[in-house]
Short mmCIF file of C-alpha atoms in Angstrom, two decimals:
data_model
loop_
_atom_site.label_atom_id
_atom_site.label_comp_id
_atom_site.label_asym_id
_atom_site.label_seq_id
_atom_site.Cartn_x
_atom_site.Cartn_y
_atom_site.Cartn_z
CA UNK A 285 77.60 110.90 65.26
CA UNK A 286 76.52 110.94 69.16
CA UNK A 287 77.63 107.77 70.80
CA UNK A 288 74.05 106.94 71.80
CA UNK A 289 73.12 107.23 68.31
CA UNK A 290 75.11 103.90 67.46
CA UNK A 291 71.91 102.05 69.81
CA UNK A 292 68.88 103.85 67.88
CA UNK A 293 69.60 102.88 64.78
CA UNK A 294 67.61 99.26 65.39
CA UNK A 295 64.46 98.25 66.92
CA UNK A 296 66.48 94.75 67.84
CA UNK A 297 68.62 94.98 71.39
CA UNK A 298 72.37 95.97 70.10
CA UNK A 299 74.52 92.78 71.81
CA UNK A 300 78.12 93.18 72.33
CA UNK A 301 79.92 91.37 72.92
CA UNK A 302 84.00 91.00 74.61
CA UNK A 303 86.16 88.21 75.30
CA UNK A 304 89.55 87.36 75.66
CA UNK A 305 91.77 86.71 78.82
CA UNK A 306 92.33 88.48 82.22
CA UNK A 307 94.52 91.43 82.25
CA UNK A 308 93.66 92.56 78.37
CA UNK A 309 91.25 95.41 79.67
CA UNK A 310 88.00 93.76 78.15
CA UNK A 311 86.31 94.31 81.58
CA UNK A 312 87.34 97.87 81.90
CA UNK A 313 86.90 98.81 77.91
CA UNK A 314 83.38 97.21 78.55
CA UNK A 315 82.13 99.27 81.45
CA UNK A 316 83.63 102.08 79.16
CA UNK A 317 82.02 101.66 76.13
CA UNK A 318 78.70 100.64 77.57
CA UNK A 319 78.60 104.16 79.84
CA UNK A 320 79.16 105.96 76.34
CA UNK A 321 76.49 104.13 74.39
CA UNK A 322 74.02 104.17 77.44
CA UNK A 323 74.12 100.22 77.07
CA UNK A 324 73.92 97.79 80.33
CA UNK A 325 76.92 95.98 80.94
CA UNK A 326 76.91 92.64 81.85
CA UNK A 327 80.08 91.25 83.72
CA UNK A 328 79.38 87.35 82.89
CA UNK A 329 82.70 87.09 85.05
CA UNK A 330 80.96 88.20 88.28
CA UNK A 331 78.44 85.13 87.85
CA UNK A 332 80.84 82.14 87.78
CA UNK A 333 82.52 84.05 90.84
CA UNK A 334 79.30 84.53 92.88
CA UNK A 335 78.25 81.22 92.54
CA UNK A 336 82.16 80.03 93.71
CA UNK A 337 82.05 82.10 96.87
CA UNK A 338 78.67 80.35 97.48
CA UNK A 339 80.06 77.25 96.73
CA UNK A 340 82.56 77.95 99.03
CA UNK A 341 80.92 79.37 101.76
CA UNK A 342 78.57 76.31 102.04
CA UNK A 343 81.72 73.64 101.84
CA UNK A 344 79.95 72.16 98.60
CA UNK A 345 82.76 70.13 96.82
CA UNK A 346 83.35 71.60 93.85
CA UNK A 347 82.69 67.80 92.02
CA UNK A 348 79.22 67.97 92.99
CA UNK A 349 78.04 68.92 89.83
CA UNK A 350 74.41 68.85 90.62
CA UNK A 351 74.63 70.71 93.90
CA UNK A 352 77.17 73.65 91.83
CA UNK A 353 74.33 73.98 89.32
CA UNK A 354 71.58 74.46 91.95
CA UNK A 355 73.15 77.03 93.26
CA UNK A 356 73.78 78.71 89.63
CA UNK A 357 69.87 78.11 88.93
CA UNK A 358 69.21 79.78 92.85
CA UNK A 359 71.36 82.37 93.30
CA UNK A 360 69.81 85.54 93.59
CA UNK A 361 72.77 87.64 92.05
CA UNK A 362 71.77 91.38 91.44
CA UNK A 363 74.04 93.92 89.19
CA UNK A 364 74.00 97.65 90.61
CA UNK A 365 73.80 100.28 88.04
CA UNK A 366 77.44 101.21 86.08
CA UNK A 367 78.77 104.43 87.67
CA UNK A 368 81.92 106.34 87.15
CA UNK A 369 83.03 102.92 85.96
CA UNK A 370 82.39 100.75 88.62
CA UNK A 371 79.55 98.31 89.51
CA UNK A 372 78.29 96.61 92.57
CA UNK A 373 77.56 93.22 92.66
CA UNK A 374 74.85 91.58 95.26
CA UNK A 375 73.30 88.49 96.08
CA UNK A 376 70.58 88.93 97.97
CA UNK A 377 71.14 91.94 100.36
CA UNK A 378 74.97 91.08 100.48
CA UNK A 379 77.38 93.21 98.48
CA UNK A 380 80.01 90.81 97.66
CA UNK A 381 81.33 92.88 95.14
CA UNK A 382 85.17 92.77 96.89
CA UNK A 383 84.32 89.09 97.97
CA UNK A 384 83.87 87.70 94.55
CA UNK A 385 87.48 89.57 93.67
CA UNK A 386 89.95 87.29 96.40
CA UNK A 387 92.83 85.76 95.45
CA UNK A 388 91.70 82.48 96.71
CA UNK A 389 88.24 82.94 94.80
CA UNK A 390 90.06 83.18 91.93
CA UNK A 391 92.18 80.65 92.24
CA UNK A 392 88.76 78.48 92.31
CA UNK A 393 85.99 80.08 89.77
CA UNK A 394 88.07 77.61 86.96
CA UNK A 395 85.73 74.65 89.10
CA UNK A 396 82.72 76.64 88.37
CA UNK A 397 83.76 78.11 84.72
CA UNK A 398 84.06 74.26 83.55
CA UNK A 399 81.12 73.13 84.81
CA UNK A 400 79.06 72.20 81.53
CA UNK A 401 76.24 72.04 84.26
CA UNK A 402 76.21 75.63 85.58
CA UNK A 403 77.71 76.74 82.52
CA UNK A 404 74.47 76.50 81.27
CA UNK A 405 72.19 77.83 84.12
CA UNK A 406 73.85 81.06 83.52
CA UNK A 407 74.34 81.13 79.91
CA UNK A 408 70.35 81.05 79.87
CA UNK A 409 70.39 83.78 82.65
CA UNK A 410 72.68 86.11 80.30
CA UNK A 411 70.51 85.56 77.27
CA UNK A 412 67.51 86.38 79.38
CA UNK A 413 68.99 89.19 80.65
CA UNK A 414 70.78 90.72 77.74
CA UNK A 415 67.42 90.21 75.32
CA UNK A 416 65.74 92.79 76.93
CA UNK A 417 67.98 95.86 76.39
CA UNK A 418 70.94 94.65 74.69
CA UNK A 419 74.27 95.46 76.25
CA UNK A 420 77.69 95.33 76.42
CA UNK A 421 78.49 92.33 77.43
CA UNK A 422 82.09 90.39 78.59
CA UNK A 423 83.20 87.33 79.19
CA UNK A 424 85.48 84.10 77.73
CA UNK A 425 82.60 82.59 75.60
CA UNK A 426 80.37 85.47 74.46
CA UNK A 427 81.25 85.65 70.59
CA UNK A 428 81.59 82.05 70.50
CA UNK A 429 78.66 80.27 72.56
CA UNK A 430 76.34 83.00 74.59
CA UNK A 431 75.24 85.58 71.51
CA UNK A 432 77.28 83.75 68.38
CA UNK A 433 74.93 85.83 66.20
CA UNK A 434 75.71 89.21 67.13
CA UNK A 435 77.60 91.01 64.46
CA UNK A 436 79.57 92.90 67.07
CA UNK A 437 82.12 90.38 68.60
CA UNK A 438 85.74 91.63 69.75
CA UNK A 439 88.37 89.96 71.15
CA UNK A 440 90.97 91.59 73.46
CA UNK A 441 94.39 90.34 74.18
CA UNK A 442 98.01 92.01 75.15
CA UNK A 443 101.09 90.75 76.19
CA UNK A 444 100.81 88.49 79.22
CA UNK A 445 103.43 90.29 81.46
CA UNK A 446 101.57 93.40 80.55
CA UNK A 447 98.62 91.62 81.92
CA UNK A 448 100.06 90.36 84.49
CA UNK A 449 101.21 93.58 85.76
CA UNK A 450 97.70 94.92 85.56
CA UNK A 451 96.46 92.35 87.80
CA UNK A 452 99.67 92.92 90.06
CA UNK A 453 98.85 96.41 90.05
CA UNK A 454 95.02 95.71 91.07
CA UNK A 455 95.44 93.68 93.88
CA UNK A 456 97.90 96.31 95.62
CA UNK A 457 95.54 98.93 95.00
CA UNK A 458 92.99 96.54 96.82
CA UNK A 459 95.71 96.67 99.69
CA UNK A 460 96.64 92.66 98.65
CA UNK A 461 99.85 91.57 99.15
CA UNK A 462 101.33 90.46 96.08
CA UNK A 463 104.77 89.47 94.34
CA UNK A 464 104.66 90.08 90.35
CA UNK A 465 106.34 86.97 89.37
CA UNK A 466 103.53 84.94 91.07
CA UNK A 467 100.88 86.68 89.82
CA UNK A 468 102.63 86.20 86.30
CA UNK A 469 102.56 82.38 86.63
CA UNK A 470 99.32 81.81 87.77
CA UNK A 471 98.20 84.04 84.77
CA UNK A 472 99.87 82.25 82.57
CA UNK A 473 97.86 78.90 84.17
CA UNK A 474 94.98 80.42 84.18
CA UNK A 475 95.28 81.22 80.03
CA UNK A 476 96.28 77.72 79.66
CA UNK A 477 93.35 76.41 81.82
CA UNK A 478 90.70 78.44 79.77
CA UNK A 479 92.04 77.87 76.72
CA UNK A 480 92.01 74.27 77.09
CA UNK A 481 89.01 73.37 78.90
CA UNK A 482 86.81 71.11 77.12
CA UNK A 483 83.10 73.28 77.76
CA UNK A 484 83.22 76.68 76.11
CA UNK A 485 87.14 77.15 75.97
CA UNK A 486 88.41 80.70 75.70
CA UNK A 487 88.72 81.49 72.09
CA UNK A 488 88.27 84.42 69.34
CA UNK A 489 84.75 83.59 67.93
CA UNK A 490 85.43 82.85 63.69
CA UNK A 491 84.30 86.24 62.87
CA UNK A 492 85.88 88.30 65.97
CA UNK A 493 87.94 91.48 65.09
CA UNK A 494 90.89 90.68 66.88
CA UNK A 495 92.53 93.55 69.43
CA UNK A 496 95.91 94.12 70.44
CA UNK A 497 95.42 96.58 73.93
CA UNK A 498 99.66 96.29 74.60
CA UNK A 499 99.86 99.83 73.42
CA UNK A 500 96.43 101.14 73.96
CA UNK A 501 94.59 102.74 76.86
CA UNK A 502 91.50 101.84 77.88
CA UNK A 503 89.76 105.48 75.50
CA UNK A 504 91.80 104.28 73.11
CA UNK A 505 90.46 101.16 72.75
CA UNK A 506 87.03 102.32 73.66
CA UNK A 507 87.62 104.79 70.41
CA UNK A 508 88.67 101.92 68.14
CA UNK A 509 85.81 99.94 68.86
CA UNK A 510 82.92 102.65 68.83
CA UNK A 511 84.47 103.46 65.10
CA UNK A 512 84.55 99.68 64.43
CA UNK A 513 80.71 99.51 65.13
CA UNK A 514 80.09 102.23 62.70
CA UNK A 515 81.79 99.95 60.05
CA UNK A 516 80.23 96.66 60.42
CA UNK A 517 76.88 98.24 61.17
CA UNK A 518 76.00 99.43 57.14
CA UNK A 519 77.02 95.97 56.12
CA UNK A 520 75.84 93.70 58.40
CA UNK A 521 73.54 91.47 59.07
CA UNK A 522 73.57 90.78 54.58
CA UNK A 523 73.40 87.22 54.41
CA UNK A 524 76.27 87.55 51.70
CA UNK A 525 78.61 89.13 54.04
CA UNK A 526 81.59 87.06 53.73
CA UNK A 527 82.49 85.74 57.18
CA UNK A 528 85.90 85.27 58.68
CA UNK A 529 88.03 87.04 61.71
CA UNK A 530 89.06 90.08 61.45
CA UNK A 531 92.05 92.06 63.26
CA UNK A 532 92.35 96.00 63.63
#
């Protein structure tokens, strides 16, 4: 069967969606997978980031909820159109698509990712957004909070010095100067802080089919997934479908 086949086979939007921590390739699979089903892909990531730089930019303490969730329900973020599996990122006229990636940034978009107050300024933004043509969509709290109905919920993990090393990897390539074992221990914080965070923790959704990417490339796991789809497709949405996570 075509790969753009898998999105005509409903009249509803096809949702879906990817979590699981940095480093497992969810954001790479995604922009993957949604190039070979002709699906928009939706980097939920790239949200709590943009609204961090801004945040940043304007000194705004990052305890002030109120002002952190203006600027979530104001920002005027635009997503460019996947290509060659990359995407720009703007708000406004300002490509911040490298700005939103800094190590410092990221050692700040936790403030933003707990905030129950712009947490849900821009989980209404995705579900406006992703309502109108569906998409492949990533994130931490997809399966569990954003689209908890979709049928299609995966969760992607791998070894955390593998995933570490990927991040080590990226931020050379970005011409960042980096030393592995830090970039190991501020992953492993940064699993513990998602995990743990009281609003919309980082979690396999009850009905996720659970991925191991340690061994897989990113076609690979692109491959598993697409065949995946096929399965859950004939019996799903059955109200009698026996619910409980899965792992493949």
């Amino acid at each position: 069967m075509p790969t753009s086949s898998l999105r005509t086979q409903s009249a509803t939007p096809m949702i879906i969606a990817m979590d699981g921590p940095a480093g497992s390739g969810k954001s790479t699979t995604a922009r993957c997978l949604a190039e070979r089903l002709k699906l928009p892909y939706l980097d939920t990531g790239a949200m709590y980031r943009s609204v961090t730089l801004v945040a940043m930019e304007q000194k705004v303490p990052f305890t002030d909820q109120k002002k952190l969730a203006r600027i979530a329900a104001e920002l005027p973020l635009r997503f460019g159109a996947l290509k060659d599996g990359k995407q720009k990122v703007w708000i406004g006229e300002r490509d911040v698509t490298a700005d939103i990636r800094t190590p410092e940034l990221t050692a700040n978009v936790h403030h933003a990712a707990s905030s129950p107050a712009v947490r849900k300024e821009l989980v209404n933004l995705q579900r406006r957004v992703a309502q109108i043509d569906g998409g492949v969509i990533e994130g931490r709290d997809i399966g569990t909070v954003v689209f908890p109905k979709t049928p299609y919920k995966f969760y992607l993990d791998a070894d955390v010095r593998l995933r570490a090393r990927r991040r080590y990897n990226e931020l050379l390539a970005a011409g960042v100067k980096a030393d592995y074992e830090a970039v190991l221990k501020d992953q492993k914080i940064r699993d513990h802080r998602d995990s743990t965070r009281k609003v919309a923790p980082l979690k396999p959704a009850k009905d996720a089919i659970l991925l191991d990417t340690t061994e897989l490339t990113i076609p690979a796991t692109a491959d598993k997934i697409q065949d995946l789809i096929l399965k859950i497709r004939p019996r799903r949405p059955a109200k009698s479908a026996k619910k409980g996570r899965r792992s493949a």
